[in-house]
XYZ file of C-alpha atoms in Angstrom:
458
model
C 9.799 8.984 21.373
C 7.377 11.629 20.017
C 4.415 9.439 20.956
C 5.799 9.064 24.483
C 6.103 12.846 24.740
C 2.566 13.317 23.453
C 1.242 10.722 25.924
C 3.094 12.288 28.881
C 1.960 15.804 27.966
C -1.665 14.726 27.560
C -1.772 12.954 30.890
C -0.258 15.966 32.594
C -2.750 18.410 31.086
C -5.686 16.113 31.924
C -4.458 15.663 35.527
C -4.317 19.476 35.824
C -7.692 19.786 34.055
C -6.064 22.397 31.872
C -8.460 21.909 28.946
C -7.828 25.202 27.094
C -4.111 24.363 26.748
C -4.999 20.774 25.983
C -7.166 21.873 23.038
C -4.395 24.027 21.677
C -1.844 21.231 22.138
C -3.968 18.628 20.375
C -4.663 20.984 17.480
C -0.933 21.088 16.833
C -0.614 17.287 16.502
C -0.866 15.146 13.410
C -4.147 13.266 12.918
C -2.203 9.966 12.952
C -0.748 10.900 16.363
C -4.172 11.725 17.665
C -5.467 8.333 16.482
C -2.541 6.643 18.132
C -3.204 8.548 21.381
C -6.850 7.323 21.388
C -5.579 3.760 20.767
C -3.283 4.041 23.751
C -5.774 5.740 26.017
C -9.221 4.487 25.036
C -10.604 5.509 28.405
C -9.849 9.156 27.533
C -11.278 8.977 24.022
C -14.219 11.210 24.954
C -11.898 13.844 26.353
C -9.722 13.859 23.288
C -12.674 13.988 20.810
C -14.328 16.771 22.761
C -11.209 18.940 22.624
C -10.804 18.592 18.873
C -12.605 20.623 16.247
C -15.258 18.526 14.606
C -13.271 18.346 11.402
C -10.192 16.984 13.044
C -12.297 14.713 15.251
C -13.830 13.248 12.104
C -10.507 12.803 10.435
C -9.117 10.965 13.424
C -12.219 8.800 13.832
C -12.020 7.671 10.217
C -8.625 5.976 10.680
C -9.374 4.224 13.977
C -9.912 0.448 14.140
C -13.597 -0.457 14.261
C -13.578 -1.732 17.855
C -12.040 1.540 18.975
C -14.571 3.540 16.941
C -17.302 1.573 18.758
C -15.782 2.496 22.135
C -15.556 6.190 21.129
C -19.202 6.333 20.138
C -20.234 4.571 23.298
C -18.342 7.111 25.483
C -19.368 10.314 23.733
C -22.582 12.218 24.594
C -25.402 11.942 22.042
C -24.931 15.528 20.819
C -21.258 14.930 20.055
C -22.049 11.618 18.380
C -24.635 13.317 16.153
C -22.093 16.075 15.248
C -19.420 13.489 14.494
C -21.608 11.232 12.396
C -22.902 14.104 10.330
C -19.383 15.267 9.718
C -18.070 11.939 8.503
C -17.929 11.325 4.747
C -20.862 9.198 3.655
C -18.689 6.236 2.650
C -16.821 6.133 5.989
C -20.051 6.574 7.950
C -21.672 3.765 6.029
C -18.654 1.466 6.549
C -18.839 2.057 10.290
C -22.611 1.580 10.621
C -22.467 -1.480 8.486
C -20.395 -3.242 11.202
C -22.840 -2.482 13.997
C -25.824 -4.428 15.268
C -29.040 -3.408 13.497
C -30.593 -2.057 16.764
C -27.664 0.282 17.332
C -27.742 1.400 13.670
C -31.381 2.353 14.011
C -30.593 4.594 17.010
C -27.632 6.263 15.321
C -29.496 6.830 12.093
C -31.929 8.980 14.058
C -29.065 11.361 14.900
C -28.316 12.161 11.298
C -29.549 15.236 9.440
C -32.346 14.407 6.959
C -30.140 14.624 3.891
C -27.320 12.644 5.466
C -29.858 10.059 6.687
C -31.222 9.700 3.155
C -27.716 9.161 1.728
C -26.682 6.701 4.418
C -29.858 4.596 4.146
C -29.300 4.457 0.405
C -25.747 3.201 0.753
C -26.705 0.694 3.490
C -29.206 -0.736 1.022
C -26.452 -2.140 -1.178
C -24.960 -5.614 -0.538
C -22.182 -5.568 2.120
C -19.368 -6.469 -0.245
C -20.564 -4.367 -3.186
C -19.103 -1.188 -4.632
C -22.226 0.690 -3.591
C -21.327 0.305 0.063
C -18.044 2.247 -0.206
C -18.927 4.894 -2.751
C -19.479 8.528 -1.833
C -21.998 10.852 -3.399
C -19.644 13.809 -2.870
C -18.132 14.508 -6.321
C -17.915 17.273 -8.907
C -20.103 16.831 -11.998
C -20.237 19.369 -14.828
C -22.104 19.721 -18.197
C -20.611 19.271 -21.662
C -21.827 22.702 -22.859
C -19.969 24.574 -20.113
C -16.768 26.448 -20.718
C -13.605 25.728 -18.696
C -14.040 29.077 -16.987
C -17.520 27.964 -15.754
C -16.117 24.604 -14.587
C -13.384 26.234 -12.529
C -15.837 28.682 -11.031
C -18.110 25.742 -10.094
C -15.170 23.848 -8.533
C -14.221 26.861 -6.416
C -17.777 27.147 -5.189
C -18.562 23.511 -4.502
C -15.258 21.691 -4.506
C -14.806 21.965 -0.739
C -17.681 19.514 -0.219
C -16.289 16.980 -2.686
C -14.305 13.836 -1.765
C -11.744 14.787 -4.371
C -11.371 17.308 -7.203
C -8.611 15.446 -8.936
C -11.219 14.000 -11.309
C -14.206 15.897 -12.722
C -17.188 14.069 -14.260
C -19.341 15.180 -17.192
C -23.017 14.229 -17.090
C -25.966 14.928 -19.360
C -29.320 16.475 -18.341
C -30.455 13.125 -16.962
C -27.315 12.630 -14.826
C -25.883 9.963 -17.107
C -22.101 9.774 -17.038
C -20.644 10.666 -20.471
C -16.954 11.341 -19.734
C -14.409 12.217 -17.027
C -11.379 14.468 -16.864
C -8.470 14.927 -14.622
C -8.327 18.464 -13.189
C -5.049 19.288 -14.986
C -6.856 18.949 -18.328
C -8.979 22.028 -17.381
C -6.046 23.916 -15.958
C -3.924 23.665 -19.082
C -6.370 24.979 -21.681
C -7.870 28.388 -22.433
C -10.746 29.498 -20.138
C -13.205 29.857 -23.084
C -12.704 26.238 -24.184
C -15.967 24.314 -24.206
C -15.953 21.012 -22.309
C -17.492 19.196 -25.284
C -14.419 19.832 -27.412
C -12.167 18.138 -24.897
C -14.274 14.982 -24.606
C -13.120 11.670 -26.075
C -16.032 9.565 -24.674
C -13.580 7.110 -23.137
C -13.912 6.473 -19.491
C -13.888 3.524 -17.029
C -16.751 3.134 -14.557
C -17.714 0.609 -11.887
C -21.211 -0.745 -11.543
C -22.898 -0.186 -8.177
C -23.340 -3.951 -7.658
C -19.777 -4.917 -8.568
C -17.810 -6.773 -5.909
C -15.283 -4.731 -3.954
C -12.512 -7.156 -4.920
C -13.235 -6.434 -8.593
C -12.954 -2.731 -7.949
C -9.500 -3.323 -6.460
C -8.377 -4.953 -9.698
C -9.809 -2.112 -11.811
C -7.969 0.490 -9.779
C -4.760 -1.498 -10.099
C -5.087 -1.857 -13.855
C -6.233 1.669 -14.564
C -3.890 3.518 -12.134
C -6.580 5.887 -11.051
C -7.115 7.922 -7.845
C -10.920 7.808 -8.287
C -13.469 5.939 -10.363
C -17.138 6.716 -10.975
C -19.934 4.318 -9.982
C -23.022 3.990 -12.214
C -26.277 2.059 -12.239
C -27.742 -0.154 -15.000
C -28.731 2.894 -17.073
C -25.357 4.678 -16.661
C -26.566 7.269 -14.153
C -23.666 8.520 -12.069
C -24.405 7.568 -8.416
C -21.107 8.319 -6.705
C -17.376 7.786 -6.838
C -14.822 5.585 -5.049
C -11.474 7.001 -4.156
C -8.152 5.289 -3.812
C -7.986 5.666 0.018
C -11.135 3.541 0.358
C -9.727 0.938 -2.079
C -6.452 0.735 -0.148
C -8.394 0.172 3.040
C -10.518 -2.566 1.514
C -7.457 -4.181 -0.168
C -5.694 -4.273 3.217
C -8.706 -5.871 4.891
C -9.093 -8.454 2.071
C -5.378 -9.276 2.239
C -5.474 -9.740 6.023
C -8.564 -11.930 5.794
C -7.019 -14.044 3.019
C -3.775 -14.513 4.952
C -5.746 -15.637 8.051
C -7.918 -18.081 6.055
C -4.874 -19.488 4.274
C -3.500 -20.215 7.730
C -6.618 -22.296 8.508
C -8.620 -19.894 10.702
C -11.599 -17.660 10.344
C -10.872 -14.014 9.654
C -10.325 -11.929 12.802
C -12.275 -8.727 12.973
C -10.085 -7.249 15.703
C -6.304 -7.001 16.271
C -4.834 -10.173 17.726
C -4.011 -8.754 21.129
C -7.373 -7.053 21.449
C -9.676 -9.935 20.589
C -11.057 -11.844 23.628
C -9.385 -15.253 24.164
C -12.727 -17.135 23.998
C -13.595 -15.416 20.730
C -10.174 -16.196 19.341
C -10.623 -19.826 20.251
C -13.958 -19.917 18.418
C -12.340 -18.459 15.301
C -9.785 -21.265 15.329
C -11.529 -24.307 16.658
C -13.861 -24.761 13.686
C -11.150 -25.438 11.132
C -9.101 -27.453 13.658
C -12.059 -29.848 14.214
C -12.614 -30.182 10.453
C -8.891 -30.840 9.863
C -8.782 -33.288 12.787
C -11.699 -35.264 11.375
C -10.031 -35.241 7.995
C -6.761 -36.511 9.392
C -8.734 -39.333 11.061
C -9.348 -40.573 7.551
C -5.618 -41.197 7.337
C -5.857 -43.846 10.013
C -8.863 -45.283 8.128
C -6.877 -45.408 4.898
C -3.973 -47.117 6.666
C -6.289 -49.712 8.121
C -7.129 -50.894 4.572
C -3.425 -51.727 4.100
C -2.921 -53.290 7.537
C -1.959 -56.657 6.069
C 0.564 -55.087 3.701
C 2.161 -53.128 6.576
C 2.302 -56.285 8.750
C 4.124 -58.137 5.974
C 6.444 -55.275 5.199
C 6.844 -53.106 8.263
C 9.503 -51.089 6.442
C 6.720 -49.442 4.398
C 5.493 -47.692 7.559
C 8.823 -45.907 7.977
C 8.164 -43.806 4.930
C 4.557 -42.840 5.602
C 5.440 -39.432 7.199
C 7.846 -38.693 4.338
C 5.145 -39.397 1.667
C 2.292 -37.522 3.231
C 4.356 -34.525 4.206
C 5.764 -34.161 0.708
C 2.330 -34.308 -0.772
C 0.937 -31.882 1.765
C 3.834 -29.433 1.311
C 3.477 -29.408 -2.461
C -0.283 -28.896 -2.219
C 0.174 -26.028 0.280
C 2.663 -24.364 -2.038
C 0.404 -24.611 -5.041
C -2.678 -23.424 -3.053
C -0.831 -20.369 -1.702
C 0.528 -19.428 -5.118
C -2.787 -19.715 -6.863
C -4.770 -17.841 -4.187
C -2.217 -15.019 -4.294
C -2.258 -14.937 -8.081
C -6.066 -14.746 -8.097
C -6.064 -11.949 -5.514
C -3.647 -9.968 -7.699
C -5.785 -10.569 -10.780
C -3.024 -12.481 -12.527
C -5.265 -15.506 -13.240
C -9.008 -16.159 -13.436
C -11.272 -19.153 -13.621
C -10.940 -19.071 -17.412
C -7.215 -19.872 -17.034
C -7.842 -23.181 -15.321
C -6.430 -25.277 -18.151
C -3.246 -23.124 -18.321
C -2.827 -23.556 -14.605
C -3.444 -27.297 -14.682
C -1.003 -27.772 -17.512
C 1.718 -25.839 -15.666
C 1.059 -27.712 -12.439
C 1.133 -31.092 -14.130
C 4.564 -30.296 -15.492
C 5.627 -28.716 -12.167
C 4.308 -31.652 -10.170
C 6.126 -34.208 -12.360
C 9.401 -32.255 -12.177
C 9.202 -31.572 -8.436
C 8.148 -35.126 -7.714
C 10.938 -36.519 -9.810
C 13.567 -34.500 -7.912
C 12.148 -35.559 -4.558
C 11.733 -39.154 -5.798
C 15.341 -39.312 -6.945
C 16.599 -37.909 -3.644
C 14.473 -40.407 -1.745
C 15.693 -43.317 -3.943
C 19.362 -42.392 -3.511
C 18.958 -41.861 0.192
C 17.476 -45.356 0.657
C 20.316 -46.917 -1.331
C 23.001 -45.106 0.552
C 21.424 -45.686 3.958
C 21.136 -49.397 3.277
C 24.763 -49.510 1.986
C 26.056 -48.196 5.333
C 23.554 -49.536 7.813
C 21.839 -52.491 6.025
C 18.478 -51.168 7.156
C 16.130 -52.265 4.415
C 17.192 -55.845 3.700
C 17.482 -57.648 0.343
C 14.834 -55.636 -1.550
C 16.297 -52.182 -1.130
C 16.024 -51.247 -4.842
C 12.349 -52.201 -4.963
C 11.663 -50.218 -1.759
C 13.534 -47.265 -3.174
C 11.574 -47.434 -6.412
C 8.322 -47.647 -4.385
C 9.187 -44.527 -2.446
C 10.488 -42.682 -5.520
C 7.504 -43.429 -7.766
C 5.087 -42.724 -4.904
C 6.657 -39.350 -4.356
C 6.160 -38.483 -8.039
C 2.466 -39.452 -7.820
C 1.833 -37.821 -4.437
C 3.579 -34.522 -5.344
C 1.771 -34.409 -8.650
C -1.592 -34.960 -6.930
C -0.698 -32.377 -4.328
C 0.090 -29.692 -6.845
C -3.011 -30.430 -8.893
C -5.238 -30.382 -5.748
C -3.708 -27.242 -4.371
C -4.018 -25.365 -7.710
C -7.445 -26.532 -8.788
C -9.308 -26.306 -5.463
C -9.161 -22.431 -5.214
C -10.394 -22.146 -8.817
C -13.202 -24.597 -8.115
C -14.310 -22.694 -5.005
C -14.268 -19.432 -6.958
C -16.397 -21.033 -9.658
C -18.894 -22.111 -6.946
C -18.981 -18.590 -5.562
C -17.006 -19.331 -2.372
C -13.873 -17.548 -1.154
C -10.764 -19.276 -2.672
C -8.831 -18.474 0.472
C -10.847 -21.093 2.374
C -8.907 -23.727 0.423
C -6.261 -23.077 3.027
C -2.872 -24.751 3.137
C -3.851 -26.961 6.120
C -7.026 -28.041 4.318
C -5.157 -28.993 1.177
C -2.499 -30.758 3.229
C -5.125 -32.839 5.016
C -6.770 -33.766 1.720
C -3.469 -34.836 0.192
C -2.470 -36.820 3.291
C -5.340 -39.227 2.821
C -5.067 -39.628 -0.912
C -1.287 -39.769 -0.670
C -1.494 -42.886 1.488
C -3.679 -44.559 -1.177
C -1.164 -43.678 -3.861
C 1.761 -44.941 -1.723
C 0.292 -48.294 -0.780
C -1.092 -48.809 -4.274
C 2.377 -48.393 -5.747
C 3.871 -50.628 -3.012
C 1.314 -53.354 -3.715
C 2.062 -53.200 -7.428
C 5.883 -53.303 -7.098
C 6.189 -55.622 -4.091
C 3.479 -58.120 -4.772
C 4.960 -61.613 -4.675
C 8.228 -60.337 -3.222
C 7.472 -58.773 0.154
C 3.645 -58.698 0.028
C-alpha cells in the first residue's frame, strides 16, 4: 500500500513538474523504497536520481539489480554519472564495473577522480571471483604504540570515510597487519591504555586471491561483521564487510539452484530476461541431456532379444530408471548443498562414499521389497506375469537395489569429483545425474534379468 502511495505521489509531482516538492518528498523516503520506485519506473530513473542528494543516490544505486544500474547510468548525464561513481564505495563500484563490457568500463573509468581511478583499477586487476574484487580500502588502521585516547581521536577524524568502524586494525610501520579489535574493546578501557597492552596477536585474515566462496565460509565460521584482506607478505590491503558477503552468498546460492535445475545461471530476474536469451540459457543443457537419454535407447537395443523373449521386462523399465535417477538426484542435491555450507570437503570423500553405500543399500532394499511384494500381489489378483512371477519379482527387487546404490554413489561422488577438477559442483545437476543413471540403470537391470532368467524365460 505504501509503495502504491509513493508511486502515485511521484507520478503526480512529475506530471506537475513540481521538482522542489518532489525533492523534499523523496528525501523523506527509505532508500529501499527509492530503489523499488526506480525498479517500477525505470524510465524516470534519471529524474529520481537527479532529485536525490548524491549520498542517497549512491545508497539507492548500490542495492539496485545490475541491469537496472546499467539503465540508470545510460540515462544520466555524464556529470551526474561521474558524481555518482565517485561517491560509490570502491567495492560496490568495482562490482558494477566488473559486469560491464570493457569498452564501457574504459569510458566510465575516465570519469573518476585520480585517487578513485587508482583504487578501482587496482581492484579490477584481481580475478573476478577473488576476494580482492569485493574488498574496500576504506578502513581504520592504528599503530600499536598509540593510546586508546589517540585511537578514538583518530576514529572521530577519519571514521566517516571508513566502510565500518566496528573493527579497528593494528598495523606496523610497513602496513603489515598485526592484530584487530572490535570497537567496544577501546570504549571499555581507560583512555591512557596503550594499544600494545591489549593485543593478543590472534586474528583471522583473508588472502587477496582467496575465492569468494571461501570467504563466505570464513565469515560463517568466525561470526564476524568484517574481515581484513592481506597479500603474501601480510600487508593489509583492505577489508570485506558482511553486507558484501551476504550479497555474494545470495548470488552464489541463486546460481547453484539454477545449475542444479539443469540450466545456466541467469544474470537477470526471470521476468526481465529476454525470451531468446532465456532459451539460450536453457537449451544447452537440454541438448546435452537429450543426447544422453538417446544412449538409453542404445542400451536397450543391446538387450533387444531378451526383451523380445520376455516382453514383461519392458514393463518395469520406467520404474527402474526413475528410481535410480531419483536416488541420484537426491544424493547430488544433498552433497552440493553440504559443500556450499562448508559441511563437507573433498577430503571427506571416503566418509561420504561409505555413508552413501549404506544409504543406497538400505534405500534400494526398501524399494526392492516394495516392488517384489507389488508384483506378487498384482499377479495374485490379475495373473499378469505368468508362471515365473517370483523370478520376475526378484529381478526387479535386486535390480532396484543395484540401481539405487549406483544412483546414490554417482550423485554423491560426481560433485566431489568436479570440485577436485576445479569445476563448479553445481553443474552436476539433478537432471544430469538422472540421465547418467538412466543409462547405467538399464545395464544393471538387464544384466540381473539375464542372470536370473537365463534358461527360464531367456
